[in-house]
Short mmCIF file of C-alpha atoms (C1' of nucleotides) in Angstrom, two decimals:
data_model
loop_
_atom_site.label_atom_id
_atom_site.label_comp_id
_atom_site.label_asym_id
_atom_site.label_seq_id
_atom_site.Cartn_x
_atom_site.Cartn_y
_atom_site.Cartn_z
CA MET A 1 82.25 -127.12 190.07
CA LEU A 2 83.44 -124.91 192.87
CA ALA A 3 86.60 -126.96 193.18
CA ARG A 4 87.14 -126.86 189.47
CA THR A 5 87.22 -123.08 189.32
CA ILE A 6 89.24 -122.57 192.44
CA ARG A 7 91.92 -125.15 191.92
CA PRO A 8 93.45 -123.51 188.81
CA MET A 9 93.65 -120.21 190.69
CA LEU A 10 95.50 -121.84 193.52
CA LEU A 11 97.85 -123.43 191.07
CA ALA A 12 98.42 -120.10 189.41
CA VAL A 13 99.21 -118.59 192.77
CA ALA A 14 101.64 -121.31 193.54
CA SER A 15 103.48 -120.98 190.25
CA ALA A 16 103.55 -117.15 190.21
CA PRO A 17 102.58 -115.88 193.65
CA GLU A 18 100.17 -112.99 193.41
CA PRO A 19 101.52 -110.14 195.47
CA CYS A 20 98.14 -108.62 196.31
CA ALA A 21 96.07 -111.60 197.37
CA ASP A 22 97.63 -112.07 200.77
CA CYS A 23 98.89 -108.55 201.28
CA ASP A 24 98.46 -107.67 204.93
CA ILE A 25 98.69 -103.93 204.52
CA ARG A 26 96.06 -103.72 201.79
CA GLN A 27 93.41 -102.26 204.05
CA LYS A 28 95.80 -99.44 204.91
CA SER A 29 96.33 -98.45 201.29
CA VAL A 30 94.50 -97.34 198.18
CA CYS A 31 94.47 -100.97 197.07
CA SER A 32 91.57 -101.64 199.41
CA ALA A 33 89.40 -99.84 196.84
CA VAL A 34 89.83 -102.86 194.56
CA SER A 35 87.59 -105.82 195.39
CA ASP A 36 88.94 -109.32 196.00
CA ARG A 37 87.36 -110.40 192.73
CA ASP A 38 89.36 -107.85 190.72
CA LEU A 39 92.52 -108.11 192.70
CA HIS A 40 94.32 -110.22 190.12
CA ARG A 41 94.18 -107.33 187.66
CA LEU A 42 95.94 -105.11 190.12
CA ALA A 43 98.38 -107.89 190.92
CA SER A 44 99.18 -108.33 187.25
CA ILE A 45 100.67 -104.87 186.99
CA THR A 46 102.38 -104.96 190.38
CA LEU A 47 106.02 -105.63 191.04
CA VAL A 48 107.31 -105.95 194.59
CA LYS A 49 110.68 -104.27 195.07
CA ASP A 50 113.10 -103.94 197.98
CA TYR A 51 115.36 -100.95 198.37
CA PRO A 52 118.28 -100.69 200.79
CA LYS A 53 118.78 -97.71 203.07
CA GLY A 54 120.04 -94.76 201.06
CA LYS A 55 118.59 -95.91 197.72
CA ILE A 56 117.06 -93.08 195.73
CA PHE A 57 114.33 -94.77 193.71
CA ILE A 58 112.52 -91.70 192.38
CA GLU A 59 114.55 -88.86 190.91
CA GLU A 60 113.08 -85.43 190.27
CA GLY A 61 113.05 -84.63 186.59
CA GLU A 62 113.11 -88.23 185.38
CA PRO A 63 110.16 -89.48 183.28
CA ALA A 64 107.37 -90.49 185.66
CA THR A 65 106.98 -94.11 184.58
CA ASP A 66 105.78 -95.66 187.82
CA PHE A 67 103.62 -95.28 190.88
CA PHE A 68 104.63 -96.79 194.18
CA ASN A 69 102.96 -98.03 197.29
CA VAL A 70 105.11 -98.31 200.41
CA THR A 71 104.57 -101.62 202.18
CA SER A 72 107.35 -101.35 204.76
CA GLY A 73 110.04 -98.95 205.88
CA THR A 74 110.25 -95.17 205.65
CA VAL A 75 110.83 -93.02 202.59
CA LYS A 76 111.84 -89.37 202.47
CA LEU A 77 110.32 -87.27 199.70
CA PHE A 78 112.35 -84.22 198.81
CA LYS A 79 113.22 -81.47 196.39
CA MET A 80 116.62 -79.88 195.90
CA LEU A 81 117.97 -76.54 194.74
CA PRO A 82 120.93 -76.46 192.36
CA ASP A 83 123.38 -75.54 195.14
CA GLY A 84 122.42 -78.52 197.27
CA ARG A 85 119.87 -77.00 199.61
CA GLN A 86 117.31 -79.69 200.33
CA GLN A 87 113.70 -79.58 201.40
CA ILE A 88 111.99 -82.74 202.57
CA THR A 89 108.32 -82.38 201.70
CA GLY A 90 107.31 -85.42 203.72
CA PHE A 91 108.06 -88.85 205.06
CA ALA A 92 106.11 -91.77 203.60
CA THR A 93 105.50 -94.88 205.67
CA VAL A 94 103.59 -98.10 205.20
CA GLY A 95 100.43 -97.64 203.14
CA HIS A 96 101.49 -94.39 201.48
CA PHE A 97 100.93 -94.04 197.76
CA LEU A 98 103.64 -92.19 195.82
CA GLY A 99 103.15 -90.59 192.45
CA LEU A 100 100.29 -88.17 192.86
CA GLY A 101 101.46 -84.66 192.32
CA VAL A 102 103.42 -85.66 189.27
CA ALA A 103 103.29 -84.52 185.67
CA ASP A 104 105.19 -86.23 182.84
CA THR A 105 108.29 -86.19 184.98
CA TYR A 106 108.65 -86.65 188.71
CA THR A 107 108.51 -83.38 190.60
CA PHE A 108 110.28 -84.75 193.67
CA SER A 109 112.80 -87.42 194.60
CA ALA A 110 112.31 -90.35 196.97
CA GLU A 111 114.96 -92.04 199.08
CA ALA A 112 114.69 -95.04 201.39
CA ILE A 113 115.96 -93.88 204.80
CA GLU A 114 115.74 -97.43 206.10
CA PRO A 115 115.23 -100.71 204.22
CA VAL A 116 112.01 -100.31 202.26
CA THR A 117 109.61 -102.53 200.38
CA VAL A 118 107.31 -101.05 197.75
CA CYS A 119 104.78 -102.24 195.21
CA ARG A 120 105.64 -100.68 191.89
CA PHE A 121 102.89 -100.06 189.33
CA SER A 122 103.39 -99.06 185.74
CA ARG A 123 101.89 -95.61 185.51
CA SER A 124 100.32 -96.09 182.09
CA LYS A 125 98.84 -99.46 183.07
CA LEU A 126 97.46 -98.18 186.34
CA THR A 127 95.99 -95.17 184.56
CA LYS A 128 94.19 -97.51 182.15
CA LEU A 129 93.00 -99.64 185.04
CA LEU A 130 91.35 -96.62 186.59
CA ASP A 131 88.74 -96.57 183.80
CA ASP A 132 87.49 -99.96 184.99
CA PHE A 133 87.78 -99.22 188.70
CA PRO A 134 86.04 -95.95 189.50
CA ALA A 135 86.30 -96.79 193.19
CA LEU A 136 90.07 -96.79 192.92
CA GLU A 137 90.01 -93.46 191.15
CA LYS A 138 87.76 -92.08 193.86
CA ARG A 139 90.20 -93.35 196.42
CA LEU A 140 93.11 -91.67 194.68
CA LEU A 141 91.24 -88.39 194.59
CA GLU A 142 90.58 -88.74 198.30
CA THR A 143 94.26 -89.48 198.89
CA ALA A 144 95.32 -86.47 196.83
CA CYS A 145 92.97 -84.26 198.86
CA ASN A 146 94.42 -85.55 202.12
CA GLU A 147 97.91 -84.83 200.88
CA LEU A 148 96.83 -81.34 199.93
CA VAL A 149 95.60 -80.76 203.47
CA MET A 150 98.92 -82.00 204.83
CA ALA A 151 100.87 -79.87 202.38
CA ASN A 152 98.93 -76.76 203.40
CA ASN A 153 99.68 -77.50 207.04
CA GLN A 154 103.36 -77.72 206.21
CA ILE A 155 103.14 -74.45 204.30
CA LEU A 156 101.68 -72.78 207.38
CA MET A 157 104.41 -74.29 209.51
CA LEU A 158 107.26 -73.24 207.25
CA GLY A 159 105.87 -69.79 206.60
CA ARG A 160 104.81 -68.71 210.04
CA LYS A 161 105.96 -70.97 212.87
CA THR A 162 109.05 -70.55 215.04
CA ALA A 163 111.72 -73.23 215.43
CA ARG A 164 110.18 -74.42 218.70
CA GLU A 165 106.74 -74.62 217.15
CA ARG A 166 108.08 -76.51 214.16
CA VAL A 167 109.84 -79.14 216.23
CA ALA A 168 106.77 -79.56 218.43
CA SER A 169 104.60 -79.87 215.30
CA PHE A 170 106.91 -82.50 213.92
CA LEU A 171 106.90 -84.60 217.08
CA VAL A 172 103.13 -84.48 217.38
CA SER A 173 102.47 -85.20 213.75
CA TRP A 174 105.05 -87.96 213.42
CA SER A 175 103.62 -89.52 216.55
CA GLU A 176 100.13 -89.44 215.05
CA SER A 177 101.23 -90.79 211.71
CA THR A 178 103.09 -93.77 213.16
CA SER A 179 100.83 -94.59 216.07
CA PRO A 180 97.41 -95.62 214.78
CA CYS A 181 95.94 -96.01 218.26
CA ASP A 182 94.17 -93.28 220.16
CA PRO A 183 95.71 -91.93 222.29
CA PRO A 184 98.96 -92.37 220.37
CA ALA A 185 101.82 -94.14 222.10
CA ALA A 186 104.11 -91.83 224.07
CA ARG A 187 107.28 -93.40 222.73
CA LEU A 188 108.24 -92.81 219.11
CA HIS A 189 110.98 -94.13 216.92
CA LEU A 190 112.62 -91.60 214.59
CA PRO A 191 114.14 -93.39 211.63
CA MET A 192 115.42 -90.10 210.21
CA THR A 193 118.53 -88.16 211.26
CA ARG A 194 118.52 -84.70 212.84
CA GLY A 195 119.65 -83.38 209.48
CA GLU A 196 116.61 -84.90 207.78
CA ILE A 197 114.32 -83.48 210.44
CA ALA A 198 115.98 -80.11 209.82
CA ASP A 199 115.47 -80.40 206.07
CA HIS A 200 111.84 -81.20 206.71
CA LEU A 201 111.30 -78.25 209.05
CA GLY A 202 113.28 -75.64 207.12
CA LEU A 203 115.87 -75.41 209.93
CA THR A 204 119.49 -76.48 210.48
CA ILE A 205 120.77 -79.56 212.27
CA GLU A 206 122.02 -77.41 215.12
CA THR A 207 118.72 -75.66 215.69
CA VAL A 208 116.84 -78.96 215.73
CA SER A 209 119.35 -80.44 218.17
CA ARG A 210 119.22 -77.40 220.43
CA THR A 211 115.43 -77.44 220.42
CA PHE A 212 115.38 -81.12 221.37
CA SER A 213 117.80 -80.35 224.19
CA ARG A 214 115.68 -77.51 225.43
CA PHE A 215 112.47 -79.55 225.38
CA ARG A 216 114.41 -82.19 227.31
CA ALA A 217 115.68 -79.66 229.84
CA GLU A 218 112.14 -78.36 230.26
CA GLY A 219 110.88 -81.87 230.96
CA ARG A 220 108.61 -82.09 227.91
CA ILE A 221 110.36 -85.03 226.28
CA ARG A 222 112.91 -87.72 227.04
CA THR A 223 115.36 -89.19 224.55
CA PRO A 224 116.35 -92.69 225.72
CA THR A 225 118.39 -93.02 222.53
CA THR A 226 119.07 -90.55 219.73
CA THR A 227 116.46 -92.24 217.59
CA ASP A 228 113.76 -92.62 220.22
CA VAL A 229 111.70 -89.94 221.87
CA VAL A 230 109.21 -90.15 224.70
CA LEU A 231 106.58 -87.44 224.74
CA ILE A 232 106.23 -86.64 228.42
CA ASP A 233 103.96 -83.63 228.06
CA ARG A 234 101.96 -84.19 224.92
CA PRO A 235 99.27 -81.57 225.69
CA TRP A 236 101.97 -78.94 226.04
CA LEU A 237 103.61 -80.05 222.79
CA GLU A 238 100.27 -79.88 220.99
CA HIS A 239 99.71 -76.44 222.45
CA VAL A 240 103.07 -75.20 221.20
CA ALA A 241 102.58 -76.93 217.83
CA ALA A 242 99.30 -75.08 217.38
CA GLY A 243 101.06 -71.76 217.88
CA GLU A 244 99.64 -71.05 221.31
CA GLY A 245 102.91 -71.61 223.14
CA MET B 1 61.82 -81.24 164.53
CA LEU B 2 65.01 -79.46 165.24
CA ALA B 3 63.17 -76.26 165.98
CA ARG B 4 60.69 -78.05 168.12
CA THR B 5 63.39 -79.45 170.43
CA ILE B 6 65.44 -76.32 170.56
CA ARG B 7 62.73 -73.78 171.14
CA PRO B 8 61.72 -75.10 174.57
CA MET B 9 65.32 -75.00 175.61
CA LEU B 10 65.63 -71.43 174.55
CA LEU B 11 62.48 -70.60 176.43
CA ALA B 12 63.83 -72.36 179.47
CA VAL B 13 66.99 -70.35 179.20
CA ALA B 14 64.99 -67.17 178.97
CA SER B 15 62.90 -67.96 182.02
CA ALA B 16 65.74 -69.32 184.17
CA PRO B 17 69.04 -68.55 182.47
CA GLU B 18 71.41 -71.50 182.66
CA PRO B 19 74.67 -70.26 184.03
CA CYS B 20 76.86 -72.85 182.29
CA ALA B 21 75.59 -72.85 178.72
CA ASP B 22 77.17 -69.61 177.66
CA CYS B 23 79.98 -69.51 180.19
CA ASP B 24 83.02 -68.08 178.50
CA ILE B 25 85.56 -69.38 180.98
CA ARG B 26 84.36 -72.95 180.88
CA GLN B 27 87.29 -74.19 178.80
CA LYS B 28 89.62 -72.82 181.47
CA SER B 29 87.99 -74.78 184.26
CA VAL B 30 87.13 -78.27 185.37
CA CYS B 31 83.65 -77.74 183.88
CA SER B 32 85.07 -78.40 180.43
CA ALA B 33 85.12 -82.06 181.41
CA VAL B 34 81.31 -82.04 181.17
CA SER B 35 79.93 -82.34 177.66
CA ASP B 36 77.47 -79.79 176.22
CA ARG B 37 74.81 -82.48 176.32
CA ASP B 38 75.17 -82.93 180.09
CA LEU B 39 75.77 -79.33 180.91
CA HIS B 40 72.26 -78.71 182.21
CA ARG B 41 72.90 -81.16 185.02
CA LEU B 42 75.89 -79.17 186.12
CA ALA B 43 73.95 -75.95 185.69
CA SER B 44 71.15 -77.27 187.88
CA ILE B 45 73.41 -77.44 190.92
CA THR B 46 75.24 -74.20 190.19
CA LEU B 47 74.64 -70.86 191.79
CA VAL B 48 76.45 -67.77 190.55
CA LYS B 49 77.56 -65.50 193.39
CA ASP B 50 79.31 -62.14 193.59
CA TYR B 51 81.48 -61.20 196.52
CA PRO B 52 82.80 -57.71 197.24
CA LYS B 53 86.43 -57.03 198.05
CA GLY B 54 87.21 -58.18 201.58
CA LYS B 55 84.42 -60.77 201.75
CA ILE B 56 85.53 -64.00 203.43
CA PHE B 57 83.35 -66.65 201.81
CA ILE B 58 85.11 -69.76 203.09
CA GLU B 59 86.03 -70.00 206.75
CA GLU B 60 88.42 -72.59 208.07
CA GLY B 61 86.70 -74.93 210.46
CA GLU B 62 83.19 -74.40 209.09
CA PRO B 63 81.34 -77.38 207.62
CA ALA B 64 82.47 -77.83 204.03
CA THR B 65 79.11 -77.56 202.32
CA ASP B 66 80.16 -76.13 198.95
CA PHE B 67 82.70 -76.17 196.20
CA PHE B 68 83.53 -73.05 194.25
CA ASN B 69 84.81 -72.16 190.83
CA VAL B 70 86.27 -68.69 190.41
CA THR B 71 84.98 -67.00 187.26
CA SER B 72 86.43 -63.55 187.83
CA GLY B 73 88.57 -61.66 190.31
CA THR B 74 91.24 -62.89 192.68
CA VAL B 75 90.85 -64.86 195.89
CA LYS B 76 93.39 -65.36 198.64
CA LEU B 77 93.44 -68.78 200.33
CA PHE B 78 94.88 -68.73 203.80
CA LYS B 79 95.31 -70.35 207.18
CA MET B 80 95.72 -68.58 210.49
CA LEU B 81 97.32 -69.30 213.84
CA PRO B 82 95.43 -68.42 217.03
CA ASP B 83 97.55 -65.31 217.65
CA GLY B 84 96.78 -63.86 214.22
CA ARG B 85 99.79 -64.98 212.21
CA GLN B 86 98.57 -65.61 208.71
CA GLN B 87 99.88 -67.78 205.91
CA ILE B 88 98.46 -67.37 202.42
CA THR B 89 98.70 -70.76 200.75
CA GLY B 90 97.85 -69.41 197.33
CA PHE B 91 95.96 -66.94 195.17
CA ALA B 92 93.11 -68.30 193.05
CA THR B 93 92.17 -66.56 189.82
CA VAL B 94 89.70 -67.22 187.03
CA GLY B 95 89.19 -70.91 186.36
CA HIS B 96 90.44 -72.10 189.75
CA PHE B 97 88.43 -74.74 191.56
CA LEU B 98 88.19 -74.38 195.34
CA GLY B 99 87.33 -77.16 197.72
CA LEU B 100 89.83 -79.90 197.04
CA GLY B 101 92.01 -80.48 200.04
CA VAL B 102 89.01 -80.38 202.34
CA ALA B 103 87.60 -82.87 204.79
CA ASP B 104 84.24 -82.46 206.51
CA THR B 105 85.17 -78.94 207.40
CA TYR B 106 87.15 -76.42 205.40
CA THR B 107 90.86 -76.54 206.15
CA PHE B 108 91.52 -73.01 204.87
CA SER B 109 89.73 -69.70 204.49
CA ALA B 110 89.07 -67.79 201.28
CA GLU B 111 88.74 -64.02 200.90
CA ALA B 112 87.98 -61.95 197.82
CA ILE B 113 90.84 -59.46 197.49
CA GLU B 114 89.01 -57.72 194.65
CA PRO B 115 85.40 -58.08 193.48
CA VAL B 116 84.93 -61.76 192.69
CA THR B 117 82.40 -63.90 190.91
CA VAL B 118 82.19 -67.60 191.65
CA CYS B 119 80.03 -70.56 190.73
CA ARG B 120 78.97 -72.29 193.89
CA PHE B 121 78.20 -76.02 193.84
CA SER B 122 76.63 -78.00 196.62
CA ARG B 123 79.31 -80.40 197.73
CA SER B 124 76.99 -83.33 198.24
CA LYS B 125 75.28 -82.81 194.89
CA LEU B 126 78.52 -82.45 193.00
CA THR B 127 79.89 -85.53 194.70
CA LYS B 128 76.84 -87.47 193.52
CA LEU B 129 77.24 -86.05 190.03
CA LEU B 130 80.76 -87.45 189.89
CA ASP B 131 79.38 -90.99 189.73
CA ASP B 132 77.77 -90.16 186.41
CA PHE B 133 80.65 -88.09 185.03
CA PRO B 134 83.88 -90.03 185.37
CA ALA B 135 85.56 -87.49 183.11
CA LEU B 136 84.85 -84.78 185.65
CA GLU B 137 86.24 -86.90 188.43
CA LYS B 138 89.34 -87.57 186.36
CA ARG B 139 89.66 -83.85 185.84
CA LEU B 140 89.40 -83.16 189.55
CA LEU B 141 92.11 -85.72 190.25
CA GLU B 142 94.30 -84.01 187.68
CA THR B 143 93.58 -80.65 189.30
CA ALA B 144 94.40 -81.99 192.74
CA CYS B 145 97.70 -83.35 191.43
CA ASN B 146 98.59 -79.99 189.91
CA GLU B 147 97.84 -78.29 193.19
CA LEU B 148 100.04 -80.79 194.98
CA VAL B 149 102.91 -79.93 192.66
CA MET B 150 102.36 -76.23 193.35
CA ALA B 151 102.13 -76.85 197.08
CA ASN B 152 105.43 -78.74 197.07
CA ASN B 153 107.07 -75.90 195.20
CA GLN B 154 105.84 -73.51 197.85
CA ILE B 155 107.14 -75.83 200.57
CA LEU B 156 110.57 -75.75 198.95
CA MET B 157 110.39 -71.98 198.72
CA LEU B 158 109.34 -71.43 202.32
CA GLY B 159 111.73 -73.97 203.74
CA ARG B 160 114.87 -73.21 201.85
CA LYS B 161 114.83 -69.99 199.80
CA THR B 162 116.09 -66.55 200.85
CA ALA B 163 113.90 -63.43 200.84
CA ARG B 164 115.28 -62.36 197.46
CA GLU B 165 114.65 -65.78 195.98
CA ARG B 166 111.13 -65.84 197.36
CA VAL B 167 110.18 -62.48 195.90
CA ALA B 168 111.72 -63.43 192.54
CA SER B 169 109.82 -66.74 192.64
CA PHE B 170 106.61 -64.90 193.35
CA LEU B 171 107.02 -62.44 190.50
CA VAL B 172 107.85 -65.16 187.99
CA SER B 173 105.10 -67.48 189.09
CA TRP B 174 102.41 -64.81 189.33
CA SER B 175 103.41 -63.62 185.90
CA GLU B 176 103.03 -67.14 184.52
CA SER B 177 99.73 -67.74 186.23
CA THR B 178 98.14 -64.54 184.94
CA SER B 179 99.68 -64.32 181.50
CA PRO B 180 98.59 -67.31 179.43
CA CYS B 181 100.70 -66.34 176.44
CA ASP B 182 104.27 -67.49 175.89
CA PRO B 183 106.43 -65.58 176.50
CA PRO B 184 104.38 -64.06 179.32
CA ALA B 185 103.70 -60.33 179.24
CA ALA B 186 106.37 -58.26 180.95
CA ARG B 187 103.85 -56.09 182.78
CA LEU B 188 101.87 -57.58 185.63
CA HIS B 189 99.09 -56.33 187.79
CA LEU B 190 99.29 -57.24 191.47
CA PRO B 191 95.81 -57.16 193.00
CA MET B 192 97.23 -58.08 196.41
CA THR B 193 98.90 -55.76 198.92
CA ARG B 194 102.54 -56.02 200.05
CA GLY B 195 101.24 -57.45 203.28
CA GLU B 196 99.46 -60.22 201.39
CA ILE B 197 102.57 -60.94 199.34
CA ALA B 198 104.49 -61.14 202.62
CA ASP B 199 101.95 -63.52 204.12
CA HIS B 200 102.28 -65.66 201.02
CA LEU B 201 106.09 -65.73 201.12
CA GLY B 202 106.55 -66.14 204.86
CA LEU B 203 108.13 -62.68 205.16
CA THR B 204 107.16 -59.27 206.56
CA ILE B 205 105.76 -56.28 204.69
CA GLU B 206 109.03 -54.43 205.19
CA THR B 207 111.19 -57.19 203.77
CA VAL B 208 108.97 -57.50 200.70
CA SER B 209 109.03 -53.74 200.18
CA ARG B 210 112.80 -53.56 200.60
CA THR B 211 113.32 -56.41 198.18
CA PHE B 212 111.12 -54.71 195.58
CA SER B 213 113.14 -51.53 196.07
CA ARG B 214 116.40 -53.38 195.66
CA PHE B 215 115.28 -55.16 192.50
CA ARG B 216 114.21 -51.74 191.22
CA ALA B 217 117.57 -50.18 192.11
CA GLU B 218 119.34 -53.05 190.37
CA GLY B 219 117.30 -52.47 187.23
CA ARG B 220 115.54 -55.82 187.26
CA ILE B 221 112.01 -54.49 187.60
CA ARG B 222 110.08 -51.23 187.29
CA THR B 223 107.04 -50.30 189.36
CA PRO B 224 104.94 -47.76 187.42
CA THR B 225 102.37 -47.92 190.22
CA THR B 226 102.35 -49.80 193.50
CA THR B 227 100.10 -52.42 192.00
CA ASP B 228 101.90 -52.84 188.67
CA VAL B 229 105.30 -54.35 188.00
CA VAL B 230 107.30 -54.56 184.80
CA LEU B 231 109.75 -57.43 184.65
CA ILE B 232 112.75 -55.89 182.92
CA ASP B 233 115.15 -58.78 183.37
CA ARG B 234 113.02 -61.90 183.44
CA PRO B 235 115.89 -64.35 182.81
CA TRP B 236 117.71 -62.97 185.83
CA LEU B 237 114.58 -63.20 187.96
CA GLU B 238 114.06 -66.80 186.87
CA HIS B 239 117.68 -67.53 187.71
CA VAL B 240 117.32 -66.10 191.20
CA ALA B 241 113.95 -67.79 191.69
CA ALA B 242 115.55 -71.14 190.88
CA GLY B 243 118.12 -70.60 193.62
CA GLU B 244 121.05 -69.99 191.29
CA GLY B 245 121.29 -66.30 192.11
"C1'" DC C 1 140.61 -100.16 220.16
"C1'" DG C 2 140.29 -96.96 216.66
"C1'" DG C 3 137.61 -94.75 213.00
"C1'" DG C 4 133.72 -92.32 211.27
"C1'" DG C 5 129.12 -90.71 210.92
"C1'" DG C 6 125.86 -88.45 213.58
"C1'" DT C 7 124.92 -85.38 217.58
"C1'" DT C 8 125.52 -81.91 220.96
"C1'" DT C 9 127.21 -77.62 222.62
"C1'" DG C 10 129.53 -73.09 222.24
"C1'" DA C 11 130.90 -68.58 219.97
"C1'" DT C 12 129.94 -65.52 216.43
"C1'" DA C 13 127.71 -63.66 212.19
"C1'" DC C 14 123.98 -62.46 209.46
"C1'" DT C 15 119.37 -62.37 207.64
"C1'" DA C 16 115.09 -60.86 208.34
"C1'" DA C 17 111.92 -59.13 212.11
"C1'" DT C 18 110.58 -55.46 214.89
"C1'" DC C 19 110.04 -50.75 216.11
"C1'" DA C 20 109.49 -46.16 214.37
"C1'" DA C 21 108.75 -42.39 211.32
"C1'" DT C 22 107.73 -40.51 206.83
"C1'" DA C 23 105.69 -40.56 202.39
"C1'" DG C 24 102.37 -41.79 199.10
"C1'" DA C 25 97.82 -43.46 197.61
"C1'" DT C 26 92.89 -43.93 198.12
"C1'" DG C 27 88.53 -42.58 199.34
"C1'" DT C 28 84.93 -39.42 201.58
"C1'" DG C 29 82.36 -35.49 202.53
"C1'" DG C 30 81.94 -30.74 202.43
"C1'" DC D 1 87.27 -30.14 193.33
"C1'" DC D 2 89.79 -29.88 197.27
"C1'" DA D 3 90.93 -31.03 202.22
"C1'" DC D 4 91.11 -34.36 205.45
"C1'" DA D 5 91.25 -39.06 207.19
"C1'" DT D 6 92.76 -43.55 206.50
"C1'" DC D 7 95.12 -47.10 204.65
"C1'" DT D 8 99.25 -48.78 202.34
"C1'" DA D 9 104.05 -48.43 201.15
"C1'" DT D 10 108.73 -47.01 201.83
"C1'" DT D 11 112.85 -46.21 204.37
"C1'" DG D 12 115.77 -46.15 208.55
"C1'" DA D 13 117.58 -47.91 213.14
"C1'" DT D 14 117.83 -51.57 216.11
"C1'" DT D 15 116.95 -56.26 217.79
"C1'" DA D 16 116.17 -61.07 217.78
"C1'" DG D 17 116.22 -65.57 216.05
"C1'" DT D 18 118.40 -68.69 213.51
"C1'" DA D 19 122.45 -69.85 210.59
"C1'" DT D 20 127.21 -70.52 210.35
"C1'" DC D 21 131.61 -71.85 212.00
"C1'" DA D 22 134.09 -74.70 215.22
"C1'" DA D 23 135.05 -78.12 218.56
"C1'" DA D 24 133.99 -81.88 221.50
"C1'" DC D 25 131.24 -85.87 222.32
"C1'" DC D 26 128.83 -90.13 221.68
"C1'" DC D 27 127.72 -94.31 219.83
"C1'" DC D 28 127.90 -97.92 216.73
"C1'" DC D 29 130.62 -101.03 214.03
"C1'" DG D 30 134.44 -103.02 212.13
#
DNA sequence: CGGGGGTTTGATACTAATCAATAGATGTGG
DNA sequence: CCACATCTATTGATTAGTATCAAACCCCCG
């Protein structure tokens, strides 16, 4: 009896592998709000997609047909002004859900800044699913609230912090978002360019570069490579980031 | 039979007036997601409060015990740095729900910038209520998403727009948020000071004042009083606000 | 080895901040 | 109702911080 019910499922998996069942980042994402028992319903509306570096897979203004969940790689989320000025509202890494803060059309664009894998959900299907999974809806609300907190922190940063404070804030917060352990690892990898950091902090490439150099000269950080940073004096960086520098 | 069921309700209302039953801004707020039939449950956890101008009724860092719904007046939402620098993340007017984007403690402060009336809900009680009212939860998620869109627009503004573009953006967006009709009324009332506008736009009082003066000299706006603005050339203001100026 | 994108560093320009003074608005008490 | 005190707004002069323009450097990759 047990075997009889399980075997067909295994066969089904073998013939059309369910993306969610053996997903190893599920507990990091909103998907963990769906129980194992219901997972096939989530899987049935999920499509796993790979995007190469540079691929823009969400374009501001286009009809918002899909939600996404990042399962590997780093994505930049950004808005642009007509003359090309760009503002990166955030970087999304593994576990991040994309598509909140959207009306009928996307209100931001998303670009893979390194090879990225996402789970793509049909927006209308996921919305319907929410009626049956209140826990998932609760989880999305929670996620939206967290993003609001982050957004307000970025608003404070852009509105009132100096270039030094912004770069310090970025280093500390990127370190926390990529290093789950406590205390966070001292060495960070920066998959984004100086230009992307600048577009995130409301600065120019040159100012970001100069600030890195100055932190280096002051012995607060080391940069073994352009894309790797070691936080030598994290307490000081946190102090500066908090506006007490 | 009808009379018999209604009369006790009316008596109840007379003895302890239910704040929600005859609320005339309900359709503007998240409360409209609760049906008339269930309204008493919402009313039972609601407390109507008045705050005078200048009253700070949410303080960043304090335990987040309550949610609020603004029913009249204007509230400034802000964050501060230790040395006193202030960033106003938004202005909340009638119908706005306060308390999303909050963890265990408030992540922002709220001050009445004119006399304000709010409905105060116990956070724990409202959270419990959500289990019974999925429509209300859905509505809160929708609200949170709208706020995220607004927050991202402000991030773009603070990170990449010039002083002129910021002031134009503010005028257009305040006009839209206070004038429900389409096209919005040309004359706006600004309950906030120049300093508060500056703290919202990441500028100084002087820069805001100068920009107002310049718009006035260029014939784009008129300022009958310090607290009232007439948008003479709205299309131009929208153009500048969009970064095409 | 050469090319090209990304980065660093330097010189200069410009926007908005700061400092300062005046003017206008608001409110209070005589 | 007016005079005074206080707060807010405007305008001007100067400064500072960051952007812009320009050149050299580095590193990766073909």
